[in-house]
Amino acid sequence: CAAAVLAGLGRVLPAAGSRRTLLGTFAALACFSFLLMIPRIHPLALFALAAGVGLQAGRWLADRPAAVRRWARATTLPLAALILAAAAVVNVRFMLRDRASLHPAVAAPAGAPNVLLIIWDTVRSASLSLYGYERPTSTFLSEFARTGVVFDWAFTTAPWTLAAHGSLFTGHYPFDLTAGWDVPLDGRHATLAEELAARGFATGGFNANHIFGPAEYGLGRGFGHYEARPLSVGRVLTASPVLEQLFHVYRHRFDPDLVLHEWSGENVAASFWRWRERVGARPYFAFLNFFDAHEPYTPPAPFDTLFGRPDVRRVIVDRRPTDGEVRDLRDAYDGAIAYLDDQLRQLIGELERRGELDRTLIIIASDHGEHLGEHGLLDHGNTLYSPLLRVPLVIRMPGRVPADRRIQHAISLRDLPRTVFDLVGVRPAVDFPGRSLARFWTGDGAAVAGDTVLAQVPFAPGQPDWYPLAAGDIRSVLLWPLQLIVDGRGEEQVFDLAEDPAGLRDIAAQVAPGDLERLRAALAAFPARARVENAAR
């Protein structure tokens, strides 16, 4: 691509097609691609360093044309063969793993149900009509939820994708996991998919989150079949780190709504059903991540204008939004949720048509929520306020989960692995942390207490100075109904979520001393991992 551009320029500007320019450009691009793997360096600094390397390399190489030609002849074919061989090995490995997963050495227990985990990425409870929102964003979910159990106060452990998914797959809190902004989830802790696969379940993951969903981030561990960021024009165009950076610059400057990696809910469901046909009669565990409510909020018609005709669909992160921008984003976000609700309606309808609905454990949740103007913020992954932590949770399975029940206790999504094995009736080889949520309809009175809910978000470079996260890691503990948040400066905020579900009124100055000490003591037991980002700061 770079060679074609320079060749074209060379017809107009001879200097652009010179040997020095060509060699220097390729050296600069190679250096820039390498430097992009190093976090916490400003893109302008990367560009300046790469340009300097390219300038010097162009001069040095241009003076040695014979050596450059010999090197090019000697390495072109071997490098091409190496790339093709690596691609073949990766694809064959995935193909063999997929095929082997359909013929396991261990048979699933007789009568074991299917397990379907549906994650509405970035969907907060406050924007669902299921939880009292005034707009009809989740009419089908509200109806469907009456056939199972609704948790009114379910909380995630992290306000961003990788750590949140890591918790709901392993039962561990983020401080026990390796999942970081630039560090994948490692294999220290068993995942739900790994344990169900070892018990004979077919396992399939379909993850539309193109940021942290790809298998290299660790969320595909345990799935015999895993799809994330499928091959598309957008993926090819941004396969190069340099092109990806140019795409981000272009989108920021000229077309904020441009999306190249989109994998819609309809695509996720279609991929799931194709895999389902191959599974046959075996019980399966399927994980479906629907990404349509993540910004930019661009659902298809008619959902794109269902609640208005917003001009703004991508969140603003470099300044505080205006009231009009918040209204636009809320309209677009609500339309995206309504689209997800319609996709759920079609998915459940197809399960019922196939006769699978009542023999499938269905869990519908979100990994985290979203800010829509609260505290002057948008987006997620930047605080631990209630709009980011409080998420929907619906569990349905006739015969093992009661119908038309709402649970008022505060619970953590880290309890999901224990809950799945409890309801499926299979004993895992590992003892997952947390407690089964089935205790709320099977246990005695002493067993149904809510959780102490912990959450954490690590410092991330590049945050605006006025963002709470810019000061360092943020930690939170919830002892119902009081939530304590402590930021990187050590400043405390307390919210009464029973009286103030959105967490807008800080009552730290009014809370009883005894309650504040209980919260501090609970947070003090919260292991705080030393992070690379903190050391760099």
XYZ file of C-alpha atoms in Angstrom:
537
model
C 0.000 0.000 0.000
C 2.795 2.406 0.927
C 4.756 1.422 -2.179
C 1.753 2.144 -4.410
C 1.231 5.556 -2.830
C 4.895 6.507 -3.178
C 5.025 5.217 -6.742
C 2.085 7.410 -7.624
C 3.643 10.423 -5.943
C 6.898 9.698 -7.700
C 5.307 10.487 -11.040
C 4.571 14.005 -9.806
C 7.380 14.516 -7.296
C 10.473 12.548 -8.316
C 11.908 12.785 -4.807
C 8.955 10.787 -3.456
C 9.951 7.822 -5.593
C 13.642 7.922 -4.821
C 15.437 4.953 -3.315
C 16.151 6.891 -0.123
C 12.502 7.886 0.315
C 11.202 4.374 -0.335
C 13.646 2.628 1.964
C 13.291 5.272 4.666
C 9.488 5.046 4.545
C 9.484 1.271 4.918
C 11.964 1.461 7.779
C 9.848 4.107 9.526
C 6.665 2.040 9.100
C 8.370 -1.065 10.464
C 9.688 0.884 13.438
C 6.302 2.497 14.067
C 4.559 -0.909 14.005
C 7.025 -2.249 16.559
C 6.752 0.783 18.835
C 2.950 0.528 18.881
C 3.355 -2.608 20.984
C 4.906 -0.510 23.747
C 2.164 1.020 25.948
C 2.031 4.484 27.505
C 3.907 6.289 24.705
C 2.052 9.135 23.022
C 1.364 8.487 19.302
C 3.135 11.736 18.344
C 6.242 10.575 20.174
C 6.030 7.241 18.371
C 5.723 9.020 15.044
C 8.700 11.300 15.755
C 10.901 8.384 16.826
C 9.893 6.247 13.844
C 10.457 9.169 11.459
C 13.970 9.669 12.859
C 14.783 5.977 12.448
C 13.378 6.018 8.923
C 15.400 9.083 7.985
C 18.682 7.568 9.135
C 17.893 4.109 7.772
C 16.954 5.589 4.372
C 20.282 7.370 4.114
C 22.291 4.334 5.203
C 20.471 1.851 2.948
C 20.400 4.137 -0.080
C 24.195 4.166 -0.065
C 24.298 0.346 -0.235
C 22.022 -0.615 -3.160
C 23.801 -3.876 -3.955
C 23.542 -5.123 -0.379
C 19.860 -4.173 -0.222
C 19.135 -6.096 -3.456
C 20.980 -9.173 -2.195
C 19.119 -9.053 1.126
C 15.767 -8.635 -0.628
C 16.380 -11.579 -2.981
C 17.573 -13.787 -0.147
C 14.707 -13.073 2.254
C 11.542 -12.418 0.197
C 10.614 -16.028 -0.580
C 11.593 -17.460 2.834
C 9.652 -14.743 4.666
C 6.590 -15.256 2.453
C 6.775 -19.003 3.031
C 7.137 -18.477 6.781
C 4.053 -16.231 6.892
C 1.971 -18.701 4.867
C 3.151 -21.606 7.018
C 2.294 -19.749 10.231
C -1.180 -18.923 8.904
C -1.710 -22.552 7.892
C -0.601 -23.850 11.300
C -2.925 -21.484 13.149
C -5.923 -22.345 10.977
C -5.282 -26.098 11.052
C -4.894 -25.979 14.832
C -8.258 -24.239 15.245
C -9.890 -26.637 12.787
C -8.579 -29.722 14.600
C -9.590 -28.335 17.992
C -13.059 -27.557 16.670
C -13.453 -31.046 15.230
C -12.142 -32.731 18.378
C -14.568 -30.767 20.539
C -17.496 -32.365 18.709
C -16.244 -35.856 19.610
C -15.139 -35.660 23.251
C -13.566 -38.530 25.129
C -16.033 -37.995 27.993
C -19.808 -38.123 27.579
C -21.947 -35.503 29.270
C -24.158 -36.725 32.138
C -27.477 -38.178 31.020
C -30.219 -35.562 30.963
C -27.803 -32.654 31.283
C -29.349 -29.414 29.978
C -27.848 -26.977 27.524
C -26.342 -23.769 28.927
C -26.782 -20.499 27.045
C -24.962 -17.446 28.428
C -26.054 -14.239 26.691
C -24.048 -11.096 27.426
C -25.414 -7.739 26.285
C -22.124 -5.887 26.206
C -22.239 -2.404 27.806
C -25.923 -2.566 28.837
C -26.801 -1.002 32.173
C -29.860 -1.857 34.256
C -30.934 1.790 34.457
C -31.765 1.845 30.736
C -33.967 -1.263 30.688
C -37.729 -1.155 31.066
C -37.305 -4.443 32.977
C -35.859 -2.287 35.788
C -38.362 0.555 35.612
C -36.922 2.681 32.801
C -39.656 4.828 31.279
C -38.842 3.928 27.670
C -39.858 0.507 26.244
C -36.302 -0.613 25.543
C -36.656 -4.221 26.730
C -40.279 -5.231 26.243
C -39.489 -8.820 25.269
C -36.923 -9.277 28.034
C -39.487 -8.006 30.543
C -41.980 -10.596 29.339
C -39.448 -13.405 29.148
C -38.064 -12.609 32.612
C -41.426 -13.470 34.173
C -40.686 -17.119 33.369
C -37.538 -17.043 35.510
C -35.709 -15.098 38.202
C -34.730 -11.421 37.936
C -31.937 -10.018 40.100
C -32.691 -6.371 40.812
C -29.264 -5.558 42.232
C -26.696 -7.504 40.237
C -23.235 -5.931 40.066
C -20.230 -6.589 37.900
C -16.695 -6.689 39.288
C -15.189 -4.306 36.721
C -16.519 -1.548 34.437
C -14.723 -2.855 31.350
C -14.885 -5.966 29.215
C -11.833 -8.140 29.772
C -11.739 -8.040 33.579
C -15.530 -8.339 33.838
C -15.666 -11.370 31.543
C -12.689 -12.848 33.363
C -14.654 -12.712 36.613
C -17.870 -14.166 35.254
C -15.895 -16.978 33.550
C -13.662 -17.857 36.524
C -15.453 -16.557 39.623
C -12.347 -14.591 40.622
C -12.169 -10.873 41.291
C -10.080 -8.721 38.920
C -7.251 -8.435 41.457
C -6.807 -12.223 41.229
C -6.611 -12.159 37.416
C -3.959 -11.064 34.973
C -6.512 -9.301 32.775
C -5.240 -5.755 32.202
C -5.586 -3.059 29.583
C -2.731 -4.593 27.605
C -2.371 -7.970 29.370
C -4.564 -10.955 28.401
C -6.368 -13.301 30.757
C -3.943 -16.120 31.480
C -4.533 -19.767 32.326
C -3.976 -19.718 36.086
C -7.660 -20.150 36.892
C -10.067 -22.614 35.297
C -12.904 -21.165 33.241
C -16.533 -22.169 33.005
C -16.001 -23.314 29.408
C -12.979 -25.464 30.306
C -14.805 -27.288 33.083
C -17.974 -27.874 31.062
C -15.911 -29.116 28.099
C -14.152 -31.560 30.439
C -17.605 -32.856 31.458
C -18.582 -33.657 27.862
C -20.391 -30.463 26.869
C -19.858 -29.020 23.418
C -18.559 -25.483 23.925
C -18.993 -22.599 21.501
C -18.146 -18.921 21.966
C -19.424 -16.134 19.701
C -17.968 -12.820 20.772
C -18.806 -9.638 18.872
C -16.525 -7.497 21.052
C -13.743 -6.726 18.577
C -11.618 -4.975 21.230
C -11.098 -7.659 23.887
C -13.004 -10.533 22.288
C -10.276 -12.000 20.040
C -8.842 -15.278 21.304
C -5.439 -13.775 22.026
C -6.982 -11.928 24.980
C -7.819 -15.250 26.650
C -11.616 -15.235 26.594
C -11.713 -18.107 24.105
C -10.043 -20.503 26.532
C -12.073 -23.693 26.935
C -14.253 -23.202 23.864
C -13.917 -25.931 21.270
C -15.319 -23.492 18.747
C -14.682 -19.781 19.173
C -15.523 -16.912 16.838
C -14.492 -13.333 17.459
C -13.634 -10.536 15.072
C -14.401 -12.644 11.965
C -12.690 -11.908 8.670
C -14.125 -8.780 7.063
C -13.072 -5.868 4.885
C -12.626 -3.728 7.981
C -10.445 -6.320 9.670
C -8.238 -6.642 6.597
C -7.912 -2.875 6.251
C -6.838 -2.481 9.871
C -4.746 -5.643 10.177
C -1.658 -3.464 10.022
C -1.039 -1.486 13.239
C -0.129 1.520 11.117
C -3.338 1.365 9.083
C -5.322 0.893 12.278
C -3.824 4.063 13.744
C -4.545 5.956 10.521
C -8.115 4.692 10.657
C -8.526 6.004 14.216
C -7.129 9.396 13.192
C -9.441 9.589 10.168
C -12.487 8.566 12.205
C -11.708 11.112 14.934
C -11.234 13.952 12.436
C -13.765 13.276 9.707
C -16.278 10.475 10.393
C -16.890 9.646 14.081
C -19.592 7.082 13.228
C -17.413 5.020 10.876
C -17.212 1.383 12.020
C -15.119 -1.253 10.277
C -15.266 -4.159 12.737
C -19.017 -4.393 13.208
C -20.449 -7.865 13.880
C -24.139 -7.317 14.525
C -26.437 -9.274 16.778
C -27.962 -10.905 13.735
C -24.511 -12.150 12.685
C -23.778 -13.499 16.178
C -27.034 -15.445 16.258
C -26.493 -16.822 12.740
C -23.008 -18.070 13.664
C -24.397 -19.701 16.790
C -27.087 -21.557 14.847
C -24.580 -22.796 12.247
C -22.481 -24.248 15.045
C -25.553 -25.607 16.789
C -26.403 -27.726 13.736
C -23.014 -29.425 13.994
C -23.347 -30.196 17.704
C -26.232 -32.609 17.266
C -27.874 -34.090 20.344
C -25.022 -33.360 22.759
C -25.652 -30.807 25.508
C -23.787 -27.605 24.842
C -22.495 -24.485 26.541
C -22.774 -21.461 24.256
C -21.554 -17.963 25.074
C -22.982 -15.138 22.961
C -21.650 -11.601 23.325
C -23.831 -8.986 21.602
C -21.910 -5.753 21.038
C -24.582 -3.504 19.517
C -25.086 -1.305 22.610
C -21.395 -0.400 22.694
C -20.529 2.932 21.179
C -20.950 4.036 18.469
C -24.625 3.341 18.992
C -25.565 2.505 15.401
C -28.299 -0.156 15.323
C -30.045 -0.885 12.016
C -33.348 0.680 11.003
C -35.900 1.133 12.453
C -34.076 1.023 15.791
C -31.637 3.785 14.820
C -34.429 6.370 15.072
C -36.814 4.569 17.423
C -36.432 7.177 20.189
C -35.402 10.174 18.105
C -33.069 11.157 15.305
C -29.750 11.658 17.097
C -26.941 13.556 15.406
C -24.348 12.210 17.863
C -23.765 8.467 18.178
C -20.158 8.237 19.342
C -19.178 9.172 22.894
C -17.129 12.296 23.557
C -14.087 11.543 25.716
C -11.906 14.669 25.439
C -14.345 17.083 27.073
C -17.561 17.170 29.031
C -20.626 16.646 26.824
C -23.384 19.186 26.393
C -26.945 18.409 27.433
C -27.940 18.092 23.787
C -25.154 15.609 23.090
C -26.177 13.525 26.085
C -29.781 13.446 24.827
C -28.617 12.317 21.393
C -26.430 9.598 22.846
C -29.201 8.400 25.134
C -31.621 8.193 22.203
C -29.119 6.228 20.138
C -28.142 3.955 23.035
C -31.758 3.158 23.850
C -32.390 2.267 20.220
C -29.435 -0.106 20.289
C -30.845 -1.838 23.369
C -34.229 -2.179 21.682
C -32.440 -3.874 18.777
C -30.833 -6.321 21.213
C -34.247 -6.986 22.723
C -35.602 -7.835 19.278
C -32.651 -10.150 18.617
C -33.369 -11.906 21.917
C -36.989 -12.343 20.889
C -35.915 -14.071 17.684
C -33.321 -16.236 19.442
C -35.735 -17.437 22.125
C -38.400 -18.025 19.486
C -36.059 -20.257 17.513
C -35.110 -22.201 20.643
C -38.787 -22.781 21.316
C -39.448 -23.827 17.723
C -36.684 -26.417 17.978
C -38.019 -27.738 21.274
C -34.878 -26.720 23.177
C -36.139 -23.809 25.256
C -37.256 -25.687 28.359
C -34.160 -27.903 28.469
C -31.744 -25.009 28.320
C -30.396 -23.011 31.245
C -30.545 -19.426 29.963
C -28.602 -16.626 31.623
C -28.948 -13.066 30.326
C -26.593 -10.456 31.761
C -24.185 -7.677 30.870
C -20.473 -7.343 31.493
C -20.761 -3.680 32.587
C -22.865 -0.581 32.101
C -22.393 2.841 30.547
C -22.283 6.485 31.618
C -24.834 8.711 29.909
C -24.093 12.074 31.517
C -23.992 11.012 35.166
C -21.234 12.925 36.969
C -20.623 14.666 33.643
C -19.237 11.443 32.141
C -19.783 9.216 29.141
C -18.405 5.812 28.145
C -17.221 3.183 30.663
C -14.031 1.819 32.197
C -13.387 5.171 33.866
C -15.145 5.049 37.278
C -16.987 2.684 39.626
C -20.254 4.574 39.855
C -23.508 2.637 39.841
C -24.334 3.202 36.116
C -21.224 1.167 35.258
C -21.521 -1.565 37.893
C -25.239 -2.320 38.137
C -26.182 -4.717 35.343
C -29.150 -6.877 34.356
C -29.318 -10.536 35.323
C -32.081 -12.972 34.390
C -31.880 -16.741 34.915
C -34.428 -19.180 33.499
C -34.740 -22.949 33.585
C -38.096 -24.606 34.255
C -37.940 -27.186 37.031
C -34.725 -25.823 38.517
C -35.355 -22.086 38.607
C -38.700 -20.686 39.832
C -40.807 -18.455 37.630
C -41.846 -14.862 38.282
C -39.378 -14.228 41.107
C -37.399 -11.036 41.770
C -34.406 -11.059 44.102
C -33.766 -7.838 46.025
C -30.380 -8.767 47.502
C -27.159 -7.325 46.077
C -25.116 -9.998 44.299
C -21.933 -10.195 42.225
C -21.626 -11.700 38.748
C -18.614 -13.634 40.012
C -21.172 -16.117 41.388
C -22.173 -17.285 37.904
C -19.753 -20.247 37.507
C -20.864 -21.769 40.821
C -24.478 -21.121 39.861
C -24.192 -22.828 36.480
C -22.718 -26.028 37.903
C -25.253 -26.047 40.721
C -28.198 -25.758 38.328
C -26.802 -28.143 35.722
C -26.148 -30.756 38.415
C -22.526 -31.408 37.437
C -19.610 -31.254 39.839
C -16.570 -29.393 38.469
C -13.020 -30.527 39.122
C -12.162 -27.124 40.607
C -13.860 -25.290 43.426
C -15.004 -22.054 41.793
C -15.074 -19.024 44.108
C -18.330 -17.359 45.028
C -21.674 -18.837 46.026
C -24.448 -20.317 43.938
C -27.287 -17.885 43.320
C -29.688 -20.805 43.645
C -29.444 -20.214 47.385
C -32.057 -17.509 46.976
C -34.770 -20.038 46.156
C -33.436 -23.265 47.703
C -31.664 -22.222 50.921
C -32.926 -21.337 54.351
C -33.137 -17.795 55.648
C -29.550 -17.694 56.878
C -28.209 -18.670 53.449
C -29.776 -15.932 51.367
C -27.772 -12.929 52.489
C -26.497 -10.668 49.756
C -22.855 -10.369 48.813
C -20.137 -7.975 49.800
C -19.642 -6.648 46.289
C -16.131 -5.622 45.316
C -15.054 -3.866 42.139
C -11.885 -2.368 40.763
C -10.667 -0.472 37.728
C -6.919 0.008 37.149
C -5.252 3.207 36.086
C -5.232 3.626 32.319
C -2.860 5.983 30.471
C -4.253 8.673 28.221
C -7.213 9.639 30.409
C -8.233 13.322 30.491
C -6.988 15.026 33.648
C -10.523 15.550 34.943
C -11.393 11.836 34.747
C -11.472 10.123 38.160
C -9.269 7.339 36.780
C -6.504 9.791 35.844
C -5.407 9.831 39.506
C -4.835 6.067 39.692
C -6.645 2.820 40.477
C -10.201 3.091 41.838
C -11.681 0.566 44.263
C -15.216 0.057 45.511
C -17.031 -2.010 48.113
C -20.795 -2.367 48.521
C -22.292 -3.401 51.860
C -25.923 -2.982 51.008
C -27.148 -0.336 50.646
C -23.968 1.688 51.115
C -21.248 1.867 48.472
C -17.781 3.250 49.252
C -15.555 4.371 46.365
C -11.909 5.324 46.928
C -9.944 6.888 44.076
C -6.210 7.082 43.408
C -5.864 10.180 45.599
C -7.427 8.405 48.556
C -10.591 10.528 48.331
C -13.739 8.767 49.516
C -17.307 8.887 48.245
C -20.286 7.086 49.775
C -23.648 6.466 48.129
C -26.876 4.986 49.469
C -28.042 2.963 46.454
C -31.409 2.122 47.983
C -32.267 5.836 48.092
C -30.074 6.906 45.184
C -29.771 4.008 42.671
C -27.779 6.056 40.153
C -25.196 7.016 42.777
C -25.435 10.773 42.222
C -25.425 12.114 45.812
C -22.252 11.652 47.823
C -23.170 11.233 51.516
C -19.668 10.589 52.866
C -19.989 13.610 55.183
C -23.350 12.440 56.574
C -22.897 8.669 56.886
C -22.733 7.272 60.424
C -19.132 6.776 61.658
C -19.780 3.114 62.384
C -21.043 2.475 58.849
C -18.073 4.269 57.341
C -15.634 2.202 59.410
C -17.371 -1.020 58.306
C -16.985 0.028 54.686
C -13.335 0.977 55.151
C -12.592 -2.310 56.882
C -14.205 -4.271 54.042
C -12.223 -2.318 51.475
C -9.001 -2.756 53.435
C -9.347 -6.491 52.931
C -9.552 -5.880 49.204
C -6.185 -7.083 47.791
C -4.682 -4.322 45.691
C -2.283 -5.623 43.084
C 0.735 -3.516 42.189
C 0.330 -2.721 38.510
C 2.769 -1.709 35.822
C 0.670 1.355 35.102
C 1.089 2.579 38.684
C 4.858 2.137 38.549
C 5.003 4.079 35.286
C 2.906 6.850 36.809
